[in-house]
mmCIF file of C-alpha atoms in Angstrom:
data_model
loop_
_atom_site.group_PDB
_atom_site.id
_atom_site.type_symbol
_atom_site.label_atom_id
_atom_site.label_comp_id
_atom_site.label_asym_id
_atom_site.label_seq_id
_atom_site.Cartn_x
_atom_site.Cartn_y
_atom_site.Cartn_z
ATOM 1 C CA UNK A 865 48.816 -32.826 89.177
ATOM 2 C CA UNK A 866 47.664 -35.065 91.788
ATOM 3 C CA UNK A 867 46.770 -33.514 95.309
ATOM 4 C CA UNK A 868 48.075 -36.663 96.975
ATOM 5 C CA UNK A 869 51.864 -36.658 97.948
ATOM 6 C CA UNK A 870 51.806 -40.399 97.231
ATOM 7 C CA UNK A 871 49.141 -41.255 94.708
ATOM 8 C CA UNK A 872 47.491 -44.709 94.466
ATOM 9 C CA UNK A 873 48.647 -45.035 90.857
ATOM 10 C CA UNK A 874 50.720 -43.105 88.356
ATOM 11 C CA UNK A 875 51.339 -44.204 84.689
ATOM 12 C CA UNK A 876 55.084 -44.482 84.060
ATOM 13 C CA UNK A 877 56.856 -43.511 80.849
ATOM 14 C CA UNK A 878 59.409 -46.149 79.881
ATOM 15 C CA UNK A 879 61.347 -44.431 77.135
ATOM 16 C CA UNK A 880 60.147 -44.691 73.538
ATOM 17 C CA UNK A 881 56.627 -43.543 73.727
ATOM 18 C CA UNK A 882 56.848 -40.155 72.274
ATOM 19 C CA UNK A 883 59.265 -41.314 69.510
ATOM 20 C CA UNK A 884 56.911 -43.992 68.416
ATOM 21 C CA UNK A 885 53.797 -41.617 68.559
ATOM 22 C CA UNK A 886 55.676 -39.166 66.361
ATOM 23 C CA UNK A 887 56.519 -41.823 63.987
ATOM 24 C CA UNK A 888 52.816 -42.860 63.777
ATOM 25 C CA UNK A 889 51.902 -39.032 63.203
ATOM 26 C CA UNK A 890 54.432 -38.940 60.374
ATOM 27 C CA UNK A 891 53.119 -42.127 58.762
ATOM 28 C CA UNK A 892 49.950 -40.431 58.032
ATOM 29 C CA UNK A 893 47.976 -43.498 59.356
ATOM 30 C CA UNK A 894 46.067 -42.587 62.583
ATOM 31 C CA UNK A 895 42.991 -44.506 62.426
ATOM 32 C CA UNK A 896 44.100 -47.950 63.571
ATOM 33 C CA UNK A 897 45.200 -51.126 61.890
ATOM 34 C CA UNK A 898 48.445 -49.765 60.833
ATOM 35 C CA UNK A 899 52.148 -50.659 61.361
ATOM 36 C CA UNK A 900 52.156 -50.061 65.081
ATOM 37 C CA UNK A 901 48.928 -51.902 65.690
ATOM 38 C CA UNK A 902 50.485 -54.890 63.704
ATOM 39 C CA UNK A 903 53.744 -54.598 65.769
ATOM 40 C CA UNK A 904 51.980 -54.520 69.095
ATOM 41 C CA UNK A 905 49.597 -57.335 68.152
ATOM 42 C CA UNK A 906 52.696 -59.609 67.125
ATOM 43 C CA UNK A 907 54.567 -58.736 70.186
ATOM 44 C CA UNK A 908 51.717 -59.696 72.467
ATOM 45 C CA UNK A 909 51.234 -62.902 70.352
ATOM 46 C CA UNK A 910 54.854 -63.892 71.062
ATOM 47 C CA UNK A 911 54.705 -62.965 74.750
ATOM 48 C CA UNK A 912 51.441 -64.687 75.569
ATOM 49 C CA UNK A 913 51.606 -67.649 73.046
ATOM 50 C CA UNK A 914 48.203 -66.816 71.511
ATOM 51 C CA UNK A 915 46.954 -67.850 68.102
ATOM 52 C CA UNK A 916 46.003 -64.183 67.366
ATOM 53 C CA UNK A 917 45.714 -60.866 69.428
ATOM 54 C CA UNK A 918 43.556 -58.119 68.352
ATOM 55 C CA UNK A 919 44.034 -54.714 69.911
ATOM 56 C CA UNK A 920 40.951 -52.965 70.925
ATOM 57 C CA UNK A 921 40.054 -49.511 72.378
ATOM 58 C CA UNK A 922 39.564 -50.902 75.954
ATOM 59 C CA UNK A 923 39.550 -54.204 77.871
ATOM 60 C CA UNK A 924 35.666 -53.675 77.933
ATOM 61 C CA UNK A 925 35.566 -53.757 74.135
ATOM 62 C CA UNK A 926 37.641 -56.904 74.033
ATOM 63 C CA UNK A 927 35.060 -58.638 76.497
ATOM 64 C CA UNK A 928 32.220 -57.302 74.282
ATOM 65 C CA UNK A 929 33.839 -59.077 71.333
ATOM 66 C CA UNK A 930 34.063 -62.237 73.396
ATOM 67 C CA UNK A 931 30.400 -61.970 74.083
ATOM 68 C CA UNK A 932 29.635 -61.583 70.314
ATOM 69 C CA UNK A 933 31.797 -64.617 69.417
ATOM 70 C CA UNK A 934 29.738 -66.711 71.740
ATOM 71 C CA UNK A 935 26.558 -65.995 69.708
ATOM 72 C CA UNK A 936 24.422 -65.382 72.845
ATOM 73 C CA UNK A 937 20.757 -66.087 72.501
ATOM 74 C CA UNK A 938 17.920 -64.996 74.830
ATOM 75 C CA UNK A 939 17.767 -67.534 77.879
ATOM 76 C CA UNK A 940 21.502 -68.137 77.642
ATOM 77 C CA UNK A 941 23.384 -67.963 80.992
ATOM 78 C CA UNK A 942 27.098 -66.627 81.691
ATOM 79 C CA UNK A 943 28.574 -67.451 85.029
ATOM 80 C CA UNK A 944 30.541 -64.344 86.444
ATOM 81 C CA UNK A 945 32.283 -63.815 89.741
ATOM 82 C CA UNK A 946 30.395 -61.092 91.696
ATOM 83 C CA UNK A 947 33.845 -59.671 92.872
ATOM 84 C CA UNK A 948 34.947 -57.870 89.614
ATOM 85 C CA UNK A 949 34.584 -54.829 87.725
ATOM 86 C CA UNK A 950 31.206 -54.092 86.224
ATOM 87 C CA UNK A 951 32.588 -54.613 82.519
ATOM 88 C CA UNK A 952 33.002 -58.459 83.224
ATOM 89 C CA UNK A 953 29.222 -58.846 83.595
ATOM 90 C CA UNK A 954 27.925 -55.945 81.608
ATOM 91 C CA UNK A 955 29.702 -57.020 78.319
ATOM 92 C CA UNK A 956 27.743 -60.180 78.324
ATOM 93 C CA UNK A 957 24.634 -58.854 79.657
ATOM 94 C CA UNK A 958 24.098 -56.153 77.005
ATOM 95 C CA UNK A 959 24.214 -58.909 74.299
ATOM 96 C CA UNK A 960 21.489 -60.905 75.824
ATOM 97 C CA UNK A 961 22.979 -63.165 78.448
ATOM 98 C CA UNK A 962 21.398 -63.714 81.896
ATOM 99 C CA UNK A 963 24.209 -63.238 84.388
ATOM 100 C CA UNK A 964 24.537 -65.935 87.048
ATOM 101 C CA UNK A 965 26.802 -64.532 89.840
ATOM 102 C CA UNK A 966 29.231 -66.782 91.538
ATOM 103 C CA UNK A 967 31.002 -66.303 94.749
ATOM 104 C CA UNK A 968 34.831 -66.234 95.166
ATOM 105 C CA UNK A 969 37.326 -68.271 96.959
ATOM 106 C CA UNK A 970 38.517 -66.816 100.378
ATOM 107 C CA UNK A 971 42.216 -67.477 99.557
ATOM 108 C CA UNK A 972 42.889 -66.171 95.956
ATOM 109 C CA UNK A 973 39.589 -64.152 95.611
ATOM 110 C CA UNK A 974 39.059 -65.842 92.413
ATOM 111 C CA UNK A 975 35.824 -67.535 91.219
ATOM 112 C CA UNK A 976 34.953 -70.531 93.386
ATOM 113 C CA UNK A 977 35.022 -73.398 91.062
ATOM 114 C CA UNK A 978 33.105 -75.506 93.637
ATOM 115 C CA UNK A 979 30.060 -73.221 93.369
ATOM 116 C CA UNK A 980 30.502 -72.946 89.644
ATOM 117 C CA UNK A 981 29.913 -76.693 89.378
ATOM 118 C CA UNK A 982 26.489 -76.125 91.116
ATOM 119 C CA UNK A 983 25.615 -73.298 88.819
ATOM 120 C CA UNK A 984 26.111 -74.954 85.588
ATOM 121 C CA UNK A 985 22.755 -75.730 83.810
ATOM 122 C CA UNK A 986 21.865 -76.765 80.162
ATOM 123 C CA UNK A 987 21.293 -72.891 79.621
ATOM 124 C CA UNK A 988 25.085 -72.218 80.659
ATOM 125 C CA UNK A 989 26.836 -70.666 77.520
ATOM 126 C CA UNK A 990 30.124 -69.589 79.253
ATOM 127 C CA UNK A 991 32.116 -69.138 82.337
ATOM 128 C CA UNK A 992 34.124 -65.920 82.922
ATOM 129 C CA UNK A 993 37.298 -66.335 85.007
ATOM 130 C CA UNK A 994 38.894 -63.220 86.440
ATOM 131 C CA UNK A 995 42.508 -63.445 87.466
ATOM 132 C CA UNK A 996 42.169 -61.265 90.561
ATOM 133 C CA UNK A 997 45.353 -59.298 91.372
ATOM 134 C CA UNK A 998 47.169 -61.189 88.676
ATOM 135 C CA UNK A 999 46.730 -64.443 90.555
ATOM 136 C CA UNK A 1000 45.437 -67.223 88.277
ATOM 137 C CA UNK A 1001 41.984 -68.813 88.765
ATOM 138 C CA UNK A 1002 41.828 -72.612 88.938
ATOM 139 C CA UNK A 1003 41.631 -72.947 85.052
ATOM 140 C CA UNK A 1004 41.969 -76.668 85.217
ATOM 141 C CA UNK A 1005 38.803 -77.187 87.167
ATOM 142 C CA UNK A 1006 36.953 -74.562 85.065
ATOM 143 C CA UNK A 1007 37.965 -76.090 81.838
ATOM 144 C CA UNK A 1008 36.945 -79.605 83.092
ATOM 145 C CA UNK A 1009 33.287 -78.322 82.987
ATOM 146 C CA UNK A 1010 33.171 -78.352 79.175
ATOM 147 C CA UNK A 1011 31.841 -75.026 78.860
ATOM 148 C CA UNK A 1012 33.451 -72.191 77.016
ATOM 149 C CA UNK A 1013 35.655 -70.196 79.276
ATOM 150 C CA UNK A 1014 36.531 -66.545 78.728
ATOM 151 C CA UNK A 1015 39.393 -65.188 80.747
ATOM 152 C CA UNK A 1016 39.066 -61.603 82.083
ATOM 153 C CA UNK A 1017 42.825 -61.041 82.213
ATOM 154 C CA UNK A 1018 42.787 -57.287 83.047
ATOM 155 C CA UNK A 1019 44.952 -58.087 85.943
ATOM 156 C CA UNK A 1020 46.964 -60.997 84.806
ATOM 157 C CA UNK A 1021 48.995 -59.962 81.857
ATOM 158 C CA UNK A 1022 52.422 -61.844 82.046
ATOM 159 C CA UNK A 1023 51.299 -64.012 85.102
ATOM 160 C CA UNK A 1024 51.291 -67.725 84.762
ATOM 161 C CA UNK A 1025 49.484 -70.738 86.128
ATOM 162 C CA UNK A 1026 51.609 -73.932 86.017
ATOM 163 C CA UNK A 1027 53.614 -73.647 82.946
ATOM 164 C CA UNK A 1028 51.114 -71.509 80.841
ATOM 165 C CA UNK A 1029 50.696 -67.823 80.627
ATOM 166 C CA UNK A 1030 47.334 -66.347 82.009
ATOM 167 C CA UNK A 1031 45.126 -65.664 79.097
ATOM 168 C CA UNK A 1032 46.171 -68.748 77.103
ATOM 169 C CA UNK A 1033 43.665 -71.260 78.782
ATOM 170 C CA UNK A 1034 40.281 -70.072 77.641
ATOM 171 C CA UNK A 1035 38.640 -69.913 74.201
ATOM 172 C CA UNK A 1036 39.390 -66.183 74.397
ATOM 173 C CA UNK A 1037 40.804 -63.689 76.939
ATOM 174 C CA UNK A 1038 40.522 -59.854 77.453
ATOM 175 C CA UNK A 1039 43.232 -57.779 78.826
ATOM 176 C CA UNK A 1040 43.369 -54.015 79.551
ATOM 177 C CA UNK A 1041 45.735 -51.193 78.977
ATOM 178 C CA UNK A 1042 43.941 -48.550 81.099
ATOM 179 C CA UNK A 1043 45.980 -46.064 82.909
ATOM 180 C CA UNK A 1044 45.821 -48.140 86.197
ATOM 181 C CA UNK A 1045 47.323 -51.278 84.595
ATOM 182 C CA UNK A 1046 50.925 -52.328 84.511
ATOM 183 C CA UNK A 1047 51.149 -51.680 80.847
ATOM 184 C CA UNK A 1048 49.075 -48.742 79.464
ATOM 185 C CA UNK A 1049 48.254 -46.424 76.656
ATOM 186 C CA UNK A 1050 45.692 -44.435 78.624
ATOM 187 C CA UNK A 1051 42.749 -46.474 77.332
ATOM 188 C CA UNK A 1052 43.270 -49.763 75.538
ATOM 189 C CA UNK A 1053 42.692 -53.411 75.557
ATOM 190 C CA UNK A 1054 43.174 -56.602 73.489
ATOM 191 C CA UNK A 1055 41.331 -59.691 72.714
ATOM 192 C CA UNK A 1056 43.508 -62.914 72.950
ATOM 193 C CA UNK A 1057 42.449 -65.621 70.721
ATOM 194 C CA UNK A 1058 43.184 -69.297 71.560
ATOM 195 C CA UNK A 1059 40.560 -70.791 69.387
ATOM 196 C CA UNK A 1060 41.708 -70.465 65.684
ATOM 197 C CA UNK A 1061 38.222 -70.959 64.480
ATOM 198 C CA UNK A 1062 37.207 -67.652 66.085
ATOM 199 C CA UNK A 1063 39.926 -65.630 64.383
ATOM 200 C CA UNK A 1064 38.273 -64.735 61.011
ATOM 201 C CA UNK A 1065 34.934 -63.765 62.724
ATOM 202 C CA UNK A 1066 36.665 -61.782 65.469
ATOM 203 C CA UNK A 1067 38.326 -59.667 62.637
ATOM 204 C CA UNK A 1068 34.900 -59.081 61.073
ATOM 205 C CA UNK A 1069 33.440 -57.993 64.388
ATOM 206 C CA UNK A 1070 36.188 -55.523 65.064
ATOM 207 C CA UNK A 1071 35.775 -54.032 61.549
ATOM 208 C CA UNK A 1072 32.063 -52.931 62.176
ATOM 209 C CA UNK A 1073 30.751 -56.268 60.899
ATOM 210 C CA UNK A 1074 32.439 -56.008 57.604
ATOM 211 C CA UNK A 1075 34.961 -58.183 55.836
ATOM 212 C CA UNK A 1076 37.278 -55.245 55.309
ATOM 213 C CA UNK A 1077 40.256 -57.206 56.569
ATOM 214 C CA UNK A 1078 39.755 -59.849 53.916
ATOM 215 C CA UNK A 1079 39.590 -57.113 51.344
ATOM 216 C CA UNK A 1080 43.050 -55.764 52.375
ATOM 217 C CA UNK A 1081 44.415 -59.194 52.102
ATOM 218 C CA UNK A 1082 43.085 -59.553 48.659
ATOM 219 C CA UNK A 1083 40.806 -62.375 49.477
ATOM 220 C CA UNK A 1084 37.692 -60.565 48.173
ATOM 221 C CA UNK A 1085 37.317 -57.873 45.538
ATOM 222 C CA UNK A 1086 35.264 -55.495 47.787
ATOM 223 C CA UNK A 1087 34.199 -55.421 51.275
ATOM 224 C CA UNK A 1088 30.652 -55.462 52.679
ATOM 225 C CA UNK A 1089 28.536 -55.846 55.754
ATOM 226 C CA UNK A 1090 28.466 -59.545 56.609
ATOM 227 C CA UNK A 1091 27.902 -59.793 60.455
ATOM 228 C CA UNK A 1092 27.291 -57.970 63.689
ATOM 229 C CA UNK A 1093 30.029 -55.749 64.974
ATOM 230 C CA UNK A 1094 31.308 -52.396 65.996
ATOM 231 C CA UNK A 1095 34.163 -49.938 65.859
ATOM 232 C CA UNK A 1096 36.604 -52.063 68.027
ATOM 233 C CA UNK A 1097 39.905 -50.625 66.599
ATOM 234 C CA UNK A 1098 42.224 -48.401 68.598
ATOM 235 C CA UNK A 1099 44.123 -45.535 67.076
ATOM 236 C CA UNK A 1100 47.613 -45.891 65.849
ATOM 237 C CA UNK A 1101 48.732 -43.406 68.523
ATOM 238 C CA UNK A 1102 47.440 -45.575 71.262
ATOM 239 C CA UNK A 1103 49.186 -48.523 69.536
ATOM 240 C CA UNK A 1104 52.412 -46.796 69.267
ATOM 241 C CA UNK A 1105 52.397 -45.768 73.006
ATOM 242 C CA UNK A 1106 51.502 -49.400 73.977
ATOM 243 C CA UNK A 1107 54.317 -50.946 71.781
ATOM 244 C CA UNK A 1108 56.934 -48.851 73.624
ATOM 245 C CA UNK A 1109 55.488 -50.324 76.917
ATOM 246 C CA UNK A 1110 55.303 -53.848 75.833
ATOM 247 C CA UNK A 1111 58.887 -53.772 74.581
ATOM 248 C CA UNK A 1112 60.086 -53.129 78.208
ATOM 249 C CA UNK A 1113 58.214 -56.086 79.656
ATOM 250 C CA UNK A 1114 60.949 -57.679 81.605
ATOM 251 C CA UNK A 1115 62.107 -54.409 83.212
ATOM 252 C CA UNK A 1116 58.751 -53.423 84.242
ATOM 253 C CA UNK A 1117 57.825 -57.035 85.754
ATOM 254 C CA UNK A 1118 61.210 -57.017 87.566
ATOM 255 C CA UNK A 1119 60.566 -53.600 89.168
ATOM 256 C CA UNK A 1120 57.058 -54.490 90.131
ATOM 257 C CA UNK A 1121 58.140 -57.825 91.621
ATOM 258 C CA UNK A 1122 60.779 -55.925 93.715
ATOM 259 C CA UNK A 1123 58.047 -53.506 95.000
ATOM 260 C CA UNK A 1124 55.514 -56.207 95.694
ATOM 261 C CA UNK A 1125 57.987 -58.500 97.452
ATOM 262 C CA UNK A 1126 59.282 -55.531 99.641
ATOM 263 C CA UNK A 1127 55.622 -54.796 100.868
ATOM 264 C CA UNK A 1128 55.101 -58.463 101.748
ATOM 265 C CA UNK A 1129 58.354 -58.721 103.547
ATOM 266 C CA UNK A 1130 58.184 -55.582 105.490
ATOM 267 C CA UNK A 1131 54.599 -55.717 106.297
ATOM 268 C CA UNK A 1132 54.540 -59.487 107.356
ATOM 269 C CA UNK A 1133 55.236 -59.047 110.995
ATOM 270 C CA UNK A 1134 52.789 -55.982 111.439
ATOM 271 C CA UNK A 1135 50.055 -58.137 109.534
ATOM 272 C CA UNK A 1136 50.433 -61.313 111.831
ATOM 273 C CA UNK A 1137 50.347 -59.051 114.925
ATOM 274 C CA UNK A 1138 47.255 -57.043 113.684
ATOM 275 C CA UNK A 1139 45.234 -59.986 112.426
ATOM 276 C CA UNK A 1140 45.533 -58.488 108.939
ATOM 277 C CA UNK A 1141 45.989 -60.953 105.852
ATOM 278 C CA UNK A 1142 48.537 -60.281 103.032
ATOM 279 C CA UNK A 1143 47.728 -61.537 99.684
ATOM 280 C CA UNK A 1144 47.782 -65.508 98.948
ATOM 281 C CA UNK A 1145 49.786 -66.820 96.004
ATOM 282 C CA UNK A 1146 49.384 -70.512 95.280
ATOM 283 C CA UNK A 1147 52.682 -72.597 94.836
ATOM 284 C CA UNK A 1148 52.061 -73.257 91.197
ATOM 285 C CA UNK A 1149 51.209 -69.726 90.336
ATOM 286 C CA UNK A 1150 53.594 -66.940 89.069
ATOM 287 C CA UNK A 1151 51.589 -63.893 89.798
ATOM 288 C CA UNK A 1152 51.552 -60.794 87.512
ATOM 289 C CA UNK A 1153 52.413 -58.110 90.315
ATOM 290 C CA UNK A 1154 49.317 -56.126 89.432
ATOM 291 C CA UNK A 1155 48.458 -54.969 93.023
ATOM 292 C CA UNK A 1156 49.179 -55.162 96.612
ATOM 293 C CA UNK A 1157 46.263 -55.467 99.024
ATOM 294 C CA UNK A 1158 45.482 -55.990 102.718
ATOM 295 C CA UNK A 1159 42.539 -57.641 104.228
ATOM 296 C CA UNK A 1160 41.687 -55.914 107.546
ATOM 297 C CA UNK A 1161 39.805 -57.596 110.332
ATOM 298 C CA UNK A 1162 36.768 -55.522 109.756
ATOM 299 C CA UNK A 1163 35.089 -52.863 107.670
ATOM 300 C CA UNK A 1164 35.516 -50.347 110.384
ATOM 301 C CA UNK A 1165 39.206 -51.038 110.564
ATOM 302 C CA UNK A 1166 39.601 -50.805 106.784
ATOM 303 C CA UNK A 1167 37.907 -47.482 106.688
ATOM 304 C CA UNK A 1168 40.035 -46.136 109.489
ATOM 305 C CA UNK A 1169 43.323 -47.293 107.718
ATOM 306 C CA UNK A 1170 42.283 -45.460 104.565
ATOM 307 C CA UNK A 1171 41.668 -42.367 106.492
ATOM 308 C CA UNK A 1172 44.948 -42.771 108.534
ATOM 309 C CA UNK A 1173 46.912 -42.932 105.274
ATOM 310 C CA UNK A 1174 44.883 -39.966 103.723
ATOM 311 C CA UNK A 1175 45.905 -37.884 106.780
ATOM 312 C CA UNK A 1176 49.489 -38.378 105.655
ATOM 313 C CA UNK A 1177 48.859 -37.692 101.922
ATOM 314 C CA UNK A 1178 48.831 -41.322 100.868
ATOM 315 C CA UNK A 1179 46.066 -42.611 98.723
ATOM 316 C CA UNK A 1180 44.839 -45.925 99.451
ATOM 317 C CA UNK A 1181 41.607 -47.432 98.074
ATOM 318 C CA UNK A 1182 38.959 -50.120 98.617
ATOM 319 C CA UNK A 1183 37.990 -52.336 95.589
ATOM 320 C CA UNK A 1184 34.993 -53.783 94.149
ATOM 321 C CA UNK A 1185 31.339 -53.460 95.344
ATOM 322 C CA UNK A 1186 29.733 -56.807 94.949
ATOM 323 C CA UNK A 1187 27.830 -56.832 91.532
ATOM 324 C CA UNK A 1188 25.154 -59.253 92.669
ATOM 325 C CA UNK A 1189 23.918 -56.651 95.245
ATOM 326 C CA UNK A 1190 23.999 -53.614 92.726
ATOM 327 C CA UNK A 1191 20.888 -52.297 91.244
ATOM 328 C CA UNK A 1192 21.867 -53.222 87.538
ATOM 329 C CA UNK A 1193 23.213 -56.487 88.801
ATOM 330 C CA UNK A 1194 19.836 -57.431 90.308
ATOM 331 C CA UNK A 1195 18.271 -56.672 87.082
ATOM 332 C CA UNK A 1196 20.951 -58.397 85.024
ATOM 333 C CA UNK A 1197 20.785 -61.734 86.684
ATOM 334 C CA UNK A 1198 20.796 -63.628 90.076
ATOM 335 C CA UNK A 1199 23.100 -65.264 92.646
ATOM 336 C CA UNK A 1200 21.339 -68.514 93.472
ATOM 337 C CA UNK A 1201 23.794 -69.712 96.034
ATOM 338 C CA UNK A 1202 24.471 -66.282 97.445
ATOM 339 C CA UNK A 1203 27.967 -64.555 97.601
ATOM 340 C CA UNK A 1204 28.837 -64.298 101.281
ATOM 341 C CA UNK A 1205 32.607 -64.348 100.855
ATOM 342 C CA UNK A 1206 32.449 -61.688 98.208
ATOM 343 C CA UNK A 1207 30.396 -59.476 100.587
ATOM 344 C CA UNK A 1208 32.966 -59.986 103.383
ATOM 345 C CA UNK A 1209 36.173 -59.531 101.305
ATOM 346 C CA UNK A 1210 34.783 -56.383 99.655
ATOM 347 C CA UNK A 1211 34.120 -54.836 103.000
ATOM 348 C CA UNK A 1212 37.694 -55.400 104.419
ATOM 349 C CA UNK A 1213 40.152 -55.157 101.417
ATOM 350 C CA UNK A 1214 42.289 -52.014 100.900
ATOM 351 C CA UNK A 1215 44.836 -51.608 98.101
ATOM 352 C CA UNK A 1216 48.113 -49.729 98.821
ATOM 353 C CA UNK A 1217 49.876 -47.427 96.384
ATOM 354 C CA UNK A 1218 51.404 -49.797 93.694
ATOM 355 C CA UNK A 1219 52.900 -48.557 90.326
ATOM 356 C CA UNK A 1220 55.969 -49.147 88.295
ATOM 357 C CA UNK A 1221 57.453 -45.764 89.099
ATOM 358 C CA UNK A 1222 56.810 -45.808 92.955
ATOM 359 C CA UNK A 1223 60.074 -44.698 94.364
ATOM 360 C CA UNK A 1224 61.900 -46.560 97.310
ATOM 361 C CA UNK A 1225 61.452 -43.531 99.482
ATOM 362 C CA UNK A 1226 57.709 -43.319 98.879
ATOM 363 C CA UNK A 1227 57.343 -46.978 99.543
ATOM 364 C CA UNK A 1228 59.236 -46.635 102.736
ATOM 365 C CA UNK A 1229 56.821 -43.849 103.762
ATOM 366 C CA UNK A 1230 53.823 -45.957 102.886
ATOM 367 C CA UNK A 1231 55.244 -48.899 104.912
ATOM 368 C CA UNK A 1232 55.871 -46.665 107.941
ATOM 369 C CA UNK A 1233 52.429 -45.205 107.926
ATOM 370 C CA UNK A 1234 50.869 -48.720 107.707
ATOM 371 C CA UNK A 1235 52.996 -50.043 110.683
ATOM 372 C CA UNK A 1236 51.943 -47.011 112.758
ATOM 373 C CA UNK A 1237 48.290 -48.055 112.289
ATOM 374 C CA UNK A 1238 46.472 -50.350 114.930
ATOM 375 C CA UNK A 1239 43.429 -52.125 113.691
#
């Protein structure tokens, strides 16, 4: 059990997880690619309007498959925001890309499309858009550059920008079902394919580079090694757990919206009086309610708030350390225009406890403790 009275995150059981896992065990098919995987993939395809969804063992694995689909060659560049998790860059770096780090916008904390315009060169092979906190990046601007766009949608499942779901804009998108996400199976992910021409090869990549899927469909009389690839299939137990979560999508999103809006409503006055900024949501964006963060006036104030909450048994955390300044980031690529907004935001951001099962009483206690704090 957690030592924290109010943890930062706690996965929430929604009802059918154990029943589905038992059914998977009884089916005798545990290695992946079975009935529960198919049902979860079809459910996601309907929910996000994708041409094809392939479950993966993690969001990282989905990003690696996207990198393989791009057929990266030495010298090719991929533009990535510096304010993101390491997998966003590492998935492309390990398959030969030179990473070009871009700064983020100070409002949405998403990749700055104005800087991206300056970073594009003849060597650019892709742009990776991270929908930070489930708020959509400016996909219209990014797609206008006529460079393949990959969406890192680990935060944005069931969010929308304009009239389209996040994850449906780029050539492909990766989502995550890690235990810290709104929908989870402990560790898991999915590759969302919006470009039909990529589907057949993606299925080969996921099956260790073999045409095994075509064999099962009766399209070839035996399967063999035909391409690069790896073991990118999750187990049926993971898929069964995940399906139970996805089937309660509306209930989960409603609950998270209530929690998010309560934080925003009841901390607004304190934030204005304390020079603290709450999350910014553009008018044309339906966010995914992935997290609730505060931007403190300084790094010192941020660290004091985290300590203040910890003394009351409440776990709040900071978020990403800028990738462009990390040891591996400096080896993997460059930040030609610098990332000053990323450095500033990283030093001041704190995430409050936020998960589907957060009780009203615990949220009340978090809000009371935050209001007691003076930056």
